[in-house]
Short mmCIF file of N, CA and C in Angstrom, two decimals:
data_model
loop_
_atom_site.label_atom_id
_atom_site.label_comp_id
_atom_site.label_asym_id
_atom_site.label_seq_id
_atom_site.Cartn_x
_atom_site.Cartn_y
_atom_site.Cartn_z
N MET A 262 20.41 -80.26 35.52
CA MET A 262 19.72 -80.54 34.28
C MET A 262 18.10 -80.65 33.91
N GLY A 263 17.53 -79.97 33.22
CA GLY A 263 16.11 -79.78 33.23
C GLY A 263 15.87 -80.86 31.83
N THR A 264 14.45 -81.20 31.93
CA THR A 264 14.25 -82.11 30.89
C THR A 264 13.97 -81.21 29.50
N THR A 265 14.20 -81.96 28.33
CA THR A 265 14.04 -81.25 26.97
C THR A 265 12.80 -81.98 26.27
N THR A 266 11.96 -81.12 25.73
CA THR A 266 10.95 -81.54 24.41
C THR A 266 11.87 -82.11 22.99
N PRO A 267 10.95 -82.44 22.35
CA PRO A 267 11.56 -82.96 20.99
C PRO A 267 11.91 -81.59 20.19
N GLU A 268 11.34 -80.71 20.36
CA GLU A 268 11.43 -79.42 19.76
C GLU A 268 12.77 -78.60 20.16
N GLU A 269 13.45 -78.91 21.22
CA GLU A 269 14.74 -78.27 21.81
C GLU A 269 15.85 -79.25 21.64
N LYS A 270 17.12 -78.33 21.64
CA LYS A 270 18.09 -79.28 21.29
C LYS A 270 19.13 -78.81 22.71
N ILE A 271 20.27 -79.64 22.92
CA ILE A 271 20.81 -79.25 24.18
C ILE A 271 21.96 -78.27 24.16
N CYS A 272 22.14 -77.42 24.87
CA CYS A 272 23.39 -76.70 24.97
C CYS A 272 24.62 -76.82 25.27
N ILE A 273 25.16 -76.66 24.74
CA ILE A 273 26.66 -77.19 24.92
C ILE A 273 27.62 -76.86 26.41
N GLY A 274 26.99 -75.71 26.74
CA GLY A 274 27.58 -75.11 27.99
C GLY A 274 27.25 -75.38 29.08
N CYS A 275 25.54 -75.52 29.35
CA CYS A 275 24.83 -75.81 30.51
C CYS A 275 24.39 -77.09 30.42
N GLY A 276 24.11 -77.74 29.23
CA GLY A 276 23.43 -78.86 29.10
C GLY A 276 21.95 -78.96 29.21
N GLU A 277 21.44 -77.71 29.52
CA GLU A 277 19.79 -77.61 29.37
C GLU A 277 19.42 -77.45 27.79
N GLY A 278 18.23 -77.43 27.79
CA GLY A 278 17.64 -77.29 26.18
C GLY A 278 17.56 -75.91 25.87
N MET A 279 17.63 -76.03 24.61
CA MET A 279 17.51 -74.50 24.05
C MET A 279 16.65 -74.56 22.88
N PRO A 280 16.07 -73.65 22.53
CA PRO A 280 14.69 -73.55 21.35
C PRO A 280 15.35 -73.91 19.97
N GLU A 281 14.57 -75.13 19.28
CA GLU A 281 14.69 -75.32 18.12
C GLU A 281 15.22 -74.17 17.12
N GLU A 282 14.76 -72.90 16.99
CA GLU A 282 14.44 -72.15 16.40
C GLU A 282 16.24 -71.54 16.45
N ARG A 283 16.48 -71.62 17.51
CA ARG A 283 17.98 -71.10 18.01
C ARG A 283 19.02 -71.93 17.28
N ALA A 284 18.74 -73.27 17.51
CA ALA A 284 19.60 -74.35 16.84
C ALA A 284 19.36 -74.25 15.27
N GLU A 285 18.60 -74.05 14.67
CA GLU A 285 18.48 -74.01 13.24
C GLU A 285 19.36 -72.63 12.59
N LEU A 286 19.55 -71.54 13.64
CA LEU A 286 20.53 -70.53 13.10
C LEU A 286 21.80 -71.07 13.32
N GLY A 287 22.23 -72.01 13.87
CA GLY A 287 23.52 -72.23 14.07
C GLY A 287 24.18 -72.50 15.24
N TYR A 288 23.46 -71.88 16.19
CA TYR A 288 23.82 -71.90 17.50
C TYR A 288 24.10 -73.26 18.44
N ARG A 289 25.16 -73.21 19.28
CA ARG A 289 25.00 -74.50 20.01
C ARG A 289 25.20 -74.13 21.46
N TYR A 290 24.95 -72.93 21.58
CA TYR A 290 24.81 -72.66 23.33
C TYR A 290 23.56 -71.88 23.38
N CYS A 291 23.19 -71.62 24.37
CA CYS A 291 21.74 -71.13 24.89
C CYS A 291 21.97 -69.48 25.33
N THR A 292 21.09 -68.68 25.69
CA THR A 292 21.22 -67.25 25.74
C THR A 292 21.52 -67.11 27.04
N LYS A 293 21.81 -68.03 28.31
CA LYS A 293 22.04 -67.70 29.56
C LYS A 293 23.46 -66.77 29.59
N ASP A 294 23.45 -65.90 30.49
CA ASP A 294 24.86 -64.99 30.59
C ASP A 294 26.30 -66.05 30.59
N SER A 295 26.09 -66.82 31.51
CA SER A 295 27.24 -67.71 31.57
C SER A 295 27.56 -68.41 30.13
N CYS A 296 26.67 -68.95 29.41
CA CYS A 296 27.08 -69.60 28.08
C CYS A 296 27.54 -68.33 27.00
N GLN A 297 26.71 -67.33 27.10
CA GLN A 297 26.98 -66.43 26.45
C GLN A 297 28.55 -65.96 26.48
N ALA A 298 29.20 -65.67 27.65
CA ALA A 298 30.37 -65.23 27.90
C ALA A 298 31.42 -66.14 27.80
N GLN A 299 31.15 -67.40 27.71
CA GLN A 299 31.82 -68.52 27.33
C GLN A 299 31.95 -68.84 25.88
N TYR A 300 31.12 -68.92 25.34
CA TYR A 300 31.14 -69.19 23.81
C TYR A 300 30.74 -68.15 22.73
N HIS A 301 30.54 -67.19 23.00
CA HIS A 301 30.08 -66.21 22.04
C HIS A 301 31.43 -65.64 21.37
N ARG A 302 31.64 -65.43 20.20
CA ARG A 302 32.78 -65.05 19.41
C ARG A 302 32.29 -64.11 18.50
N GLY A 303 32.13 -62.80 18.81
CA GLY A 303 31.49 -61.89 18.08
C GLY A 303 32.39 -61.31 17.08
N LEU A 304 31.78 -60.56 15.96
CA LEU A 304 32.97 -60.01 14.92
C LEU A 304 33.54 -58.97 15.13
N ALA A 305 34.48 -58.50 14.91
CA ALA A 305 35.23 -57.31 15.01
C ALA A 305 35.29 -56.31 13.84
N VAL A 306 34.87 -55.08 14.31
CA VAL A 306 34.87 -53.95 13.27
C VAL A 306 36.65 -53.27 13.06
N THR A 307 37.27 -53.59 11.99
CA THR A 307 38.25 -52.86 12.03
C THR A 307 38.39 -52.39 10.54
N ALA A 308 39.19 -50.93 11.35
CA ALA A 308 39.75 -50.02 10.33
C ALA A 308 40.96 -49.94 9.74
N PHE A 309 41.27 -49.91 8.36
CA PHE A 309 42.45 -49.90 7.73
C PHE A 309 42.67 -48.72 6.85
N GLY A 310 43.58 -48.24 7.41
CA GLY A 310 43.92 -46.86 6.34
C GLY A 310 44.73 -47.14 5.25
N LEU A 311 44.13 -47.16 3.82
CA LEU A 311 45.01 -47.70 2.72
C LEU A 311 45.54 -46.51 2.00
N ASN A 312 44.66 -45.31 1.82
CA ASN A 312 45.18 -44.31 1.18
C ASN A 312 44.38 -43.04 1.91
N LYS A 313 44.68 -41.70 1.06
CA LYS A 313 44.45 -40.68 1.82
C LYS A 313 42.82 -40.35 1.69
N SER A 314 42.14 -41.13 0.61
CA SER A 314 40.57 -40.85 0.68
C SER A 314 39.69 -41.31 1.67
N GLY A 315 40.16 -42.29 2.57
CA GLY A 315 39.55 -42.67 3.62
C GLY A 315 40.43 -44.01 3.92
N GLU A 316 39.00 -44.86 5.03
CA GLU A 316 39.81 -46.05 5.78
C GLU A 316 38.83 -47.23 5.14
N THR A 317 39.22 -48.20 5.21
CA THR A 317 38.36 -49.43 4.53
C THR A 317 37.90 -50.19 5.86
N PHE A 318 36.76 -50.31 6.07
CA PHE A 318 36.29 -51.28 7.21
C PHE A 318 36.02 -52.56 7.01
N VAL A 319 36.44 -53.37 7.95
CA VAL A 319 36.29 -55.07 7.61
C VAL A 319 35.47 -55.52 9.01
N VAL A 320 34.51 -56.32 8.47
CA VAL A 320 33.84 -56.88 9.44
C VAL A 320 34.32 -58.37 9.49
N ALA A 321 35.00 -58.99 10.43
CA ALA A 321 35.08 -60.17 10.65
C ALA A 321 35.41 -60.65 12.01
N ASP A 322 35.81 -62.01 12.26
CA ASP A 322 36.24 -62.47 13.37
C ASP A 322 37.82 -62.25 13.32
N ALA A 323 38.20 -62.23 14.41
CA ALA A 323 39.84 -61.94 14.61
C ALA A 323 40.87 -62.79 14.15
N ASP A 324 40.52 -64.03 13.96
CA ASP A 324 41.01 -65.02 13.06
C ASP A 324 41.45 -64.55 11.59
N GLU A 325 39.82 -64.33 11.03
CA GLU A 325 39.84 -64.03 9.64
C GLU A 325 40.62 -62.64 9.57
N ILE A 326 40.76 -61.70 10.41
CA ILE A 326 41.45 -60.35 10.02
C ILE A 326 42.73 -60.67 10.18
N ARG A 327 43.28 -61.38 11.30
CA ARG A 327 45.13 -61.76 11.04
C ARG A 327 45.33 -62.51 9.97
N ARG A 328 44.34 -63.39 9.56
CA ARG A 328 44.93 -64.32 8.28
C ARG A 328 45.03 -63.18 6.78
N ARG A 329 43.87 -62.49 6.47
CA ARG A 329 43.86 -61.86 5.46
C ARG A 329 44.83 -60.56 5.75
N GLY A 330 45.41 -60.29 6.95
CA GLY A 330 46.43 -59.02 7.00
C GLY A 330 47.64 -59.74 6.60
N GLU A 331 47.97 -61.10 7.39
CA GLU A 331 49.16 -61.69 6.64
C GLU A 331 49.50 -62.17 5.28
N ALA A 332 48.31 -62.11 4.61
CA ALA A 332 48.38 -62.27 3.40
C ALA A 332 48.61 -61.03 2.52
N GLY A 333 48.19 -59.72 3.28
CA GLY A 333 48.75 -58.79 2.59
C GLY A 333 47.72 -57.98 2.13
N GLU A 334 46.53 -58.46 2.27
CA GLU A 334 45.44 -57.87 1.72
C GLU A 334 45.07 -56.28 2.27
N PHE A 335 45.83 -55.86 3.14
CA PHE A 335 45.06 -54.68 3.60
C PHE A 335 46.47 -53.60 4.10
N ARG A 336 47.38 -54.13 2.78
CA ARG A 336 48.75 -53.07 2.71
C ARG A 336 48.38 -52.32 1.50
N LYS A 337 49.05 -51.28 1.48
CA LYS A 337 49.00 -50.42 0.54
C LYS A 337 49.15 -50.97 -1.09
N LYS A 338 48.41 -50.74 -2.03
CA LYS A 338 48.54 -51.78 -3.45
C LYS A 338 49.41 -50.21 -4.09
N ASP A 339 50.23 -50.96 -5.02
CA ASP A 339 51.45 -50.41 -5.94
C ASP A 339 50.41 -50.02 -7.09
N SER A 340 50.11 -48.97 -7.48
CA SER A 340 49.37 -48.85 -8.51
C SER A 340 49.97 -48.59 -9.96
N GLY A 341 51.17 -48.90 -9.88
CA GLY A 341 51.92 -48.80 -11.22
C GLY A 341 51.44 -49.79 -12.29
N VAL A 342 51.44 -49.32 -13.37
CA VAL A 342 51.28 -50.23 -14.57
C VAL A 342 51.94 -51.63 -15.05
N GLY A 343 53.27 -51.07 -15.40
CA GLY A 343 53.90 -51.94 -15.61
C GLY A 343 54.91 -52.19 -14.34
N LEU A 344 55.75 -53.41 -14.71
CA LEU A 344 56.65 -53.74 -13.78
C LEU A 344 57.75 -52.99 -13.45
N ASP A 345 58.07 -52.54 -14.48
CA ASP A 345 59.56 -51.88 -14.49
C ASP A 345 59.55 -50.15 -14.43
N TYR A 346 58.32 -49.58 -13.85
CA TYR A 346 57.91 -48.26 -14.16
C TYR A 346 58.63 -47.61 -12.67
N ARG A 347 59.12 -48.25 -12.03
CA ARG A 347 60.15 -47.37 -10.76
C ARG A 347 61.56 -47.79 -11.25
N PRO A 348 62.41 -47.00 -11.32
CA PRO A 348 63.70 -47.21 -11.99
C PRO A 348 64.18 -48.15 -10.43
N THR A 349 65.24 -49.11 -10.69
CA THR A 349 65.66 -49.83 -9.83
C THR A 349 67.38 -49.62 -9.47
N GLY A 350 68.11 -49.26 -8.17
CA GLY A 350 69.35 -48.86 -8.33
C GLY A 350 69.47 -47.32 -7.94
N ALA A 351 70.57 -46.80 -8.49
CA ALA A 351 70.84 -45.47 -8.16
C ALA A 351 69.90 -44.55 -9.04
N PRO A 352 69.48 -43.29 -8.61
CA PRO A 352 68.57 -42.46 -9.94
C PRO A 352 69.51 -41.84 -11.07
N ALA A 353 68.62 -41.85 -12.18
CA ALA A 353 69.75 -41.50 -12.97
C ALA A 353 69.66 -40.01 -12.97
N ALA A 354 71.05 -39.34 -13.33
CA ALA A 354 70.90 -38.14 -13.46
C ALA A 354 70.37 -37.23 -14.41
N PRO A 355 69.81 -36.19 -14.10
CA PRO A 355 68.81 -35.33 -15.18
C PRO A 355 69.66 -34.88 -16.25
N ARG A 356 68.98 -34.94 -17.33
CA ARG A 356 69.55 -34.37 -18.62
C ARG A 356 69.72 -33.15 -18.81
N PRO A 357 70.68 -32.58 -19.29
CA PRO A 357 70.61 -31.25 -19.33
C PRO A 357 69.72 -30.81 -20.37
N ARG A 358 68.89 -29.77 -20.21
CA ARG A 358 67.77 -29.19 -20.84
C ARG A 358 68.42 -28.38 -22.42
N VAL A 359 68.20 -28.72 -23.31
CA VAL A 359 68.61 -28.36 -24.51
C VAL A 359 67.32 -27.34 -25.09
N PRO A 360 67.66 -26.14 -25.25
CA PRO A 360 66.65 -25.07 -25.54
C PRO A 360 66.22 -25.12 -26.94
N GLN A 361 65.07 -25.43 -27.36
CA GLN A 361 64.59 -25.58 -28.75
C GLN A 361 64.64 -24.02 -29.56
N GLN A 362 64.95 -24.50 -30.56
CA GLN A 362 64.99 -22.92 -31.30
C GLN A 362 63.57 -22.69 -32.08
N ARG A 363 63.00 -21.84 -31.94
CA ARG A 363 61.50 -21.71 -32.07
C ARG A 363 61.62 -21.06 -33.43
N ARG A 364 60.74 -21.38 -34.45
CA ARG A 364 60.86 -20.86 -35.71
C ARG A 364 59.76 -19.64 -35.47
N ARG A 365 60.09 -18.59 -36.29
CA ARG A 365 59.35 -17.25 -36.53
C ARG A 365 58.12 -17.64 -36.94
N GLN A 366 56.98 -17.56 -36.47
CA GLN A 366 55.73 -17.60 -37.24
C GLN A 366 55.28 -16.74 -38.12
N PRO A 367 55.14 -16.66 -39.04
CA PRO A 367 54.65 -15.10 -39.76
C PRO A 367 53.30 -14.51 -39.23
N ALA A 368 53.07 -13.33 -39.01
CA ALA A 368 51.89 -12.89 -38.29
C ALA A 368 50.60 -13.32 -39.05
N PRO A 369 49.61 -13.67 -37.99
CA PRO A 369 48.62 -14.20 -39.05
C PRO A 369 47.85 -13.19 -39.85
N ARG A 370 47.47 -13.53 -41.00
CA ARG A 370 47.12 -12.59 -41.77
C ARG A 370 45.41 -12.07 -41.65
N ARG A 371 45.57 -11.12 -41.65
CA ARG A 371 44.10 -10.26 -41.36
C ARG A 371 43.26 -9.97 -42.90
N PRO A 372 42.30 -10.49 -42.40
CA PRO A 372 41.44 -10.45 -43.64
C PRO A 372 40.91 -8.63 -43.94
N TRP A 373 41.31 -7.91 -43.09
CA TRP A 373 40.85 -6.56 -43.61
C TRP A 373 42.08 -5.32 -43.69
N THR A 374 41.84 -4.35 -44.03
CA THR A 374 43.00 -3.37 -44.23
C THR A 374 43.08 -2.53 -43.23
N ALA A 375 44.19 -1.82 -43.30
CA ALA A 375 44.40 -0.89 -41.90
C ALA A 375 43.38 0.43 -41.84
N GLU A 376 43.16 0.83 -42.81
CA GLU A 376 41.95 1.67 -43.24
C GLU A 376 40.23 1.23 -42.43
N GLN A 377 40.00 0.07 -42.67
CA GLN A 377 39.20 -0.89 -42.30
C GLN A 377 39.11 -0.86 -40.47
N GLU A 378 40.31 -1.06 -40.28
CA GLU A 378 40.49 -1.14 -39.07
C GLU A 378 40.48 0.36 -38.12
N LYS A 379 40.77 1.19 -38.76
CA LYS A 379 41.29 2.40 -38.17
C LYS A 379 39.69 2.99 -38.10
N ILE A 380 38.95 2.91 -39.24
CA ILE A 380 37.52 3.51 -39.03
C ILE A 380 36.75 2.78 -37.89
N THR A 381 36.77 1.39 -37.81
CA THR A 381 35.97 0.45 -36.98
C THR A 381 36.55 0.84 -35.56
N ARG A 382 37.68 0.78 -35.21
CA ARG A 382 38.13 1.26 -34.13
C ARG A 382 37.63 2.93 -33.60
N LEU A 383 37.84 3.41 -34.70
CA LEU A 383 37.40 5.27 -34.28
C LEU A 383 35.77 4.86 -33.65
N TYR A 384 34.98 4.47 -34.63
CA TYR A 384 33.50 4.11 -34.29
C TYR A 384 33.66 3.60 -32.93
N HIS A 385 33.91 2.86 -32.75
CA HIS A 385 33.92 1.77 -31.75
C HIS A 385 34.40 2.75 -30.29
N ASP A 386 35.15 3.16 -30.28
CA ASP A 386 35.56 4.39 -29.23
C ASP A 386 34.98 5.58 -29.17
N MET A 387 34.09 5.74 -30.07
CA MET A 387 32.89 6.65 -29.92
C MET A 387 31.66 5.97 -29.09
N GLY A 388 31.70 4.85 -29.00
CA GLY A 388 30.53 4.00 -28.36
C GLY A 388 29.50 3.27 -29.24
N LEU A 389 29.75 3.18 -30.39
CA LEU A 389 28.91 2.69 -31.58
C LEU A 389 28.77 1.26 -31.28
N SER A 390 27.89 0.55 -31.83
CA SER A 390 27.60 -1.06 -31.74
C SER A 390 28.06 -1.25 -33.09
N PRO A 391 28.85 -2.53 -33.17
CA PRO A 391 29.03 -3.06 -34.70
C PRO A 391 27.67 -2.64 -35.77
N ARG A 392 26.68 -2.88 -35.45
CA ARG A 392 25.73 -2.62 -36.43
C ARG A 392 25.54 -0.94 -36.75
N GLN A 393 25.62 -0.26 -36.19
CA GLN A 393 26.07 0.98 -36.07
C GLN A 393 27.43 1.66 -36.63
N ILE A 394 28.29 0.81 -36.46
CA ILE A 394 29.64 1.28 -37.24
C ILE A 394 29.54 0.74 -38.82
N VAL A 395 28.73 0.08 -39.10
CA VAL A 395 28.53 -0.72 -40.44
C VAL A 395 27.58 0.73 -41.14
N ALA A 396 26.54 1.13 -40.44
CA ALA A 396 25.70 1.97 -40.90
C ALA A 396 26.56 3.22 -41.20
N ARG A 397 27.39 3.98 -40.09
CA ARG A 397 27.95 5.08 -40.23
C ARG A 397 29.32 5.00 -41.49
N ALA A 398 29.72 3.95 -41.74
CA ALA A 398 30.76 3.31 -42.33
C ALA A 398 30.28 3.76 -43.69
N ARG A 399 28.92 2.92 -44.05
CA ARG A 399 28.38 3.25 -45.61
C ARG A 399 28.06 4.32 -45.99
N GLU A 400 27.93 5.34 -44.98
CA GLU A 400 27.41 6.81 -45.14
C GLU A 400 28.51 7.65 -45.55
N ASN A 401 30.06 7.29 -44.42
CA ASN A 401 30.92 8.29 -44.85
C ASN A 401 32.19 7.70 -45.49
N ALA A 402 32.15 6.33 -45.71
CA ALA A 402 33.24 5.52 -46.45
C ALA A 402 32.92 4.20 -47.07
N PRO A 403 32.00 4.37 -48.31
CA PRO A 403 31.41 3.18 -48.72
C PRO A 403 32.34 2.28 -49.32
N ARG A 404 33.62 3.05 -49.81
CA ARG A 404 34.68 2.26 -50.53
C ARG A 404 35.09 0.91 -49.64
N LEU A 405 35.15 1.05 -48.29
CA LEU A 405 35.72 0.34 -47.03
C LEU A 405 35.20 -0.90 -47.26
N GLN A 406 33.72 -1.02 -47.68
CA GLN A 406 33.15 -2.34 -47.61
C GLN A 406 32.86 -2.88 -46.38
N LEU A 407 32.52 -2.24 -45.10
CA LEU A 407 32.31 -2.92 -44.15
C LEU A 407 31.18 -3.61 -43.79
N THR A 408 31.41 -4.90 -43.34
CA THR A 408 30.46 -5.61 -43.07
C THR A 408 29.97 -6.13 -41.61
N GLU A 409 29.13 -6.24 -40.92
CA GLU A 409 28.89 -6.73 -39.39
C GLU A 409 29.83 -7.78 -39.03
N ALA A 410 30.02 -8.61 -39.65
CA ALA A 410 30.83 -9.78 -39.34
C ALA A 410 32.19 -9.23 -39.24
N LEU A 411 32.77 -8.49 -40.14
CA LEU A 411 34.00 -7.79 -40.19
C LEU A 411 34.42 -7.20 -39.32
N VAL A 412 33.55 -6.18 -38.90
CA VAL A 412 33.67 -5.29 -37.83
C VAL A 412 33.79 -6.15 -36.35
N VAL A 413 32.81 -7.26 -36.07
CA VAL A 413 32.97 -8.27 -35.06
C VAL A 413 34.57 -8.59 -35.11
N LYS A 414 35.22 -9.12 -36.42
CA LYS A 414 36.40 -9.92 -35.90
C LYS A 414 37.45 -8.90 -35.83
N ILE A 415 37.29 -7.60 -36.37
CA ILE A 415 38.43 -6.61 -35.99
C ILE A 415 38.07 -6.18 -34.74
N LEU A 416 36.96 -6.31 -34.15
CA LEU A 416 36.95 -5.60 -32.59
C LEU A 416 37.40 -7.02 -31.71
N SER A 417 37.32 -8.01 -32.26
CA SER A 417 37.51 -9.44 -31.33
C SER A 417 39.17 -9.55 -31.51
N SER A 418 39.86 -9.12 -32.35
CA SER A 418 41.21 -9.34 -32.52
C SER A 418 42.27 -8.28 -31.60
N LEU A 419 43.43 -8.78 -31.45
CA LEU A 419 43.86 -7.99 -30.38
C LEU A 419 44.27 -6.53 -31.28
N PRO A 420 44.39 -5.40 -30.40
CA PRO A 420 44.83 -4.18 -31.04
C PRO A 420 46.30 -4.05 -31.34
N ARG A 421 46.84 -3.39 -32.52
CA ARG A 421 48.07 -3.39 -33.15
C ARG A 421 48.89 -2.62 -32.22
#
């Protein structure tokens, strides 16, 4: 054993002095290989696969990991909201599907006449734009009173 100065502490392994700084960090053993091998308890990095998105990594000593694992911290969590969301016992028989009777919906009312639609589709098939269709209809069939908005609605609807 060597002599120690007042700023040194005694190593629990070899009995020699160790620096005050190391003692302040909480170590009770020195940095010699023999003392490190005997007293060093490193942390373990453990990966737990909890779900499909990835693993959970825990950095702790082996005793803490064992204690937390036994407490069930690393098992798959049940994400159900209520206590009785899963049926207990035998599964219930599926109910027979009863077809619902559908009411007939009246055809949607179109705010244009058949003549307006006919002339609009005719001019559209000729390659005219809605603005050009309105201009041509005002010349040839002013009684139809086509507007650009109405032409767009007719062209946007499904063809009959």
